[in-house]
CSV table of C-alpha atoms in Angstrom, one decimal:
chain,number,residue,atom,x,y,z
G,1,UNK,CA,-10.6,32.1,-16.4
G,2,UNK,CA,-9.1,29.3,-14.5
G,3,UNK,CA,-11.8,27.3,-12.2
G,4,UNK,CA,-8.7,26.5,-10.0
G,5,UNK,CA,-8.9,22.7,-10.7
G,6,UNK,CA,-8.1,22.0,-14.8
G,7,UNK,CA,-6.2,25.4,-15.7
G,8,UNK,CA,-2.6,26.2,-15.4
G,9,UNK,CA,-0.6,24.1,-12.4
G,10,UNK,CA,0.3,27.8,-11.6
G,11,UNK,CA,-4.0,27.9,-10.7
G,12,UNK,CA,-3.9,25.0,-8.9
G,13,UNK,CA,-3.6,24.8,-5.1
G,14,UNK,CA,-0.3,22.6,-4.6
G,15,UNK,CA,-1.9,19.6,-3.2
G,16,UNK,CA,-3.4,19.1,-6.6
G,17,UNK,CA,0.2,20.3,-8.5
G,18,UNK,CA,2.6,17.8,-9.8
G,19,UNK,CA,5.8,17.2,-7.3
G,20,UNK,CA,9.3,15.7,-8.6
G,21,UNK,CA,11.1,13.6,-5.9
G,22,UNK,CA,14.3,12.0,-7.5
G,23,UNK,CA,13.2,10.6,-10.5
G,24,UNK,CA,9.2,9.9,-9.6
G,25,UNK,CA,7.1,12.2,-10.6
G,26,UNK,CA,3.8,12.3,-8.8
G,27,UNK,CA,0.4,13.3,-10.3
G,28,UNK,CA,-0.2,15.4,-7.6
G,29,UNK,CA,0.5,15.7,-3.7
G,30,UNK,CA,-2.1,13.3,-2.6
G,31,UNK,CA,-0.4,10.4,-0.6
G,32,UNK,CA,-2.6,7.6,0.8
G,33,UNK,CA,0.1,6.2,3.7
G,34,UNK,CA,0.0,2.2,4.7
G,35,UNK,CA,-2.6,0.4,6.7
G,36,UNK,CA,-2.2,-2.4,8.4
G,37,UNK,CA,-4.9,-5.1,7.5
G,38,UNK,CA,-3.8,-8.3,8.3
G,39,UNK,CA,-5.8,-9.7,5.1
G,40,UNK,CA,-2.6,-11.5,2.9
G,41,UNK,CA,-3.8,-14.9,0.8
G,42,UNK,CA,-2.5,-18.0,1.1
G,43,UNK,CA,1.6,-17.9,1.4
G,44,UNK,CA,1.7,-13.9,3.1
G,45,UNK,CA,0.5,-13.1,-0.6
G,46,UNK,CA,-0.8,-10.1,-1.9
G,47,UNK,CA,-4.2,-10.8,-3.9
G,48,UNK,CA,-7.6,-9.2,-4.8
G,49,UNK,CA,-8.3,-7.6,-1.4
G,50,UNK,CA,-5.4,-5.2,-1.8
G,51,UNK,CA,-6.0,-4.7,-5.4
G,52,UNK,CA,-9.3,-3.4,-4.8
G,53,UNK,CA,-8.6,-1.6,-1.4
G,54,UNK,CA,-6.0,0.5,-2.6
G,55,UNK,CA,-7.0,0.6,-6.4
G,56,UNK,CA,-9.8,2.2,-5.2
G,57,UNK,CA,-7.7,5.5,-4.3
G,58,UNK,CA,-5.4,5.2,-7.5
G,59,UNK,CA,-9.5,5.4,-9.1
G,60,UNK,CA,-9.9,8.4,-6.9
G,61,UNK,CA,-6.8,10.1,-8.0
G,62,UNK,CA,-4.4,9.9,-5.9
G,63,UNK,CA,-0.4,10.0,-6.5
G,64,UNK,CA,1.0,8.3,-4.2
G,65,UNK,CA,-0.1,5.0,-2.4
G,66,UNK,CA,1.6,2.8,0.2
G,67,UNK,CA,1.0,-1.1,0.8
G,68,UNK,CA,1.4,-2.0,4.4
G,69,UNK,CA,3.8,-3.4,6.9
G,70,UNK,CA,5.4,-6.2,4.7
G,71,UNK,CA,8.0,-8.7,5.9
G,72,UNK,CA,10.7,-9.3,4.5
G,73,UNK,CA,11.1,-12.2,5.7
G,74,UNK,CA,9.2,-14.8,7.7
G,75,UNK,CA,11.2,-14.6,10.7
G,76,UNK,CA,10.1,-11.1,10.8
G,77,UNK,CA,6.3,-11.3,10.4
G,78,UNK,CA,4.5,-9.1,12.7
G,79,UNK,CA,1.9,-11.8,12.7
G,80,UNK,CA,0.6,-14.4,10.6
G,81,UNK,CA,-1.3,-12.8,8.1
G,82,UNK,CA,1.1,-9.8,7.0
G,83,UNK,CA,1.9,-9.6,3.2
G,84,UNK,CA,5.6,-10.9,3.0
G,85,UNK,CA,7.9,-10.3,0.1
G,86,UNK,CA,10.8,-12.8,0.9
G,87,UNK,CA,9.8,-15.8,-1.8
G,88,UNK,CA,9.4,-15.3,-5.8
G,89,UNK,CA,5.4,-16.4,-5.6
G,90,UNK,CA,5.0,-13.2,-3.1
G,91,UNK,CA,6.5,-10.9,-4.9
G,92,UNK,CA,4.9,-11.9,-8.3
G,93,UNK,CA,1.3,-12.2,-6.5
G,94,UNK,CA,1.6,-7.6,-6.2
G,95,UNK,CA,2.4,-7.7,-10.4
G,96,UNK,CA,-1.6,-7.4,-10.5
G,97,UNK,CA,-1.5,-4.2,-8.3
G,98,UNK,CA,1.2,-2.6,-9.5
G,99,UNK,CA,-0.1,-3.1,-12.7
G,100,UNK,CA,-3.4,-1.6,-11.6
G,101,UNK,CA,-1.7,1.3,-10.1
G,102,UNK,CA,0.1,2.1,-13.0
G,103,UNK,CA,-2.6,2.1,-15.7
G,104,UNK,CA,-4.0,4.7,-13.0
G,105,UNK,CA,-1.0,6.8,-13.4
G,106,UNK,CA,-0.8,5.9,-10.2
G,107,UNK,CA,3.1,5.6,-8.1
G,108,UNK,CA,3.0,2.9,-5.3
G,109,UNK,CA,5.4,2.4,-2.6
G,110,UNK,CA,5.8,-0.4,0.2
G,111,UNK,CA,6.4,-0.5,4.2
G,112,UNK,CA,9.4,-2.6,4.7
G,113,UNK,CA,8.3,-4.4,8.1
G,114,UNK,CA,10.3,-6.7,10.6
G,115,UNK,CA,9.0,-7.7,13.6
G,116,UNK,CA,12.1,-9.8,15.2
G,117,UNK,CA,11.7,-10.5,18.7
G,118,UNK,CA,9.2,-8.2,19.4
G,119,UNK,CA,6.2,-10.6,17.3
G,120,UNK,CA,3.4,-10.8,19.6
G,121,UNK,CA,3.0,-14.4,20.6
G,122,UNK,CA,-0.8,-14.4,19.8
G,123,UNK,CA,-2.6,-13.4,16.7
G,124,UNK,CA,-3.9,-10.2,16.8
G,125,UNK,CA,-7.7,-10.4,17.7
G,126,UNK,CA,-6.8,-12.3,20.5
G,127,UNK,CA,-4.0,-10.1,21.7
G,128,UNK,CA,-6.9,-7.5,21.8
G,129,UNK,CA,-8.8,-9.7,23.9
G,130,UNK,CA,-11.6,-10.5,21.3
């Protein structure tokens, strides 16, 4: 008898089921979407902050998760501390989270962001008022 969780994907509810979307095939239906932190390193990089903030859903099983708002190029950063993908070093500085998320059978995707002329002047605590 099938506990509803580890028998057949027939068993399973369909948020835990498999889904095919093109040619990605995702461990289940679980999608963790993107959040904007403001916490890049040096050079809009993407370091140990984002490997352990979303490698901790890959670790809780999720199929699907997003990295947030990232520029793609510096003209269109939303503000000074967004992850930017426009230079070589930024995009080698996510090889250490995609490689996480992949040994975590794991798919990860990425929010294209571009701010233009609407960039807020100030950064963004101080644009809140704090």
């Amino acid at each position: 008898m099938s506990d509803g969780l580890h028998g057949s994907d027939a068993a399973r509810p369909k948020l835990f089921q498999p889904l095919t979307i093109g040619g990605l095939t995702l461990k289940n239906r679980l999608v963790v979407p993107p959040m904007v932190h403001y916490r890049c390193d040096p050079g809009n990089t993407c370091g140990t902050f984002h490997v352990v903030h979303l490698g901790r859903y890959a670790l809780g099983g999720f199929g699907l998760v997003f990295v947030e708002a990232t520029a793609v190029e510096e003209t269109g950063l939303i503000n000074e501390h967004d992850l930017g993908i426009w230079n070589d070093a930024q995009v080698e500085s996510f090889k250490p989270l995609i490689a996480f998320m992949k040994r975590q059978d794991t798919a990860i995707g990425i929010q294209l962001a571009h701010a233009a002329a609407s960039r807020p002047r100030k950064p963004p605590c101080r644009a809140w008022g704090r």
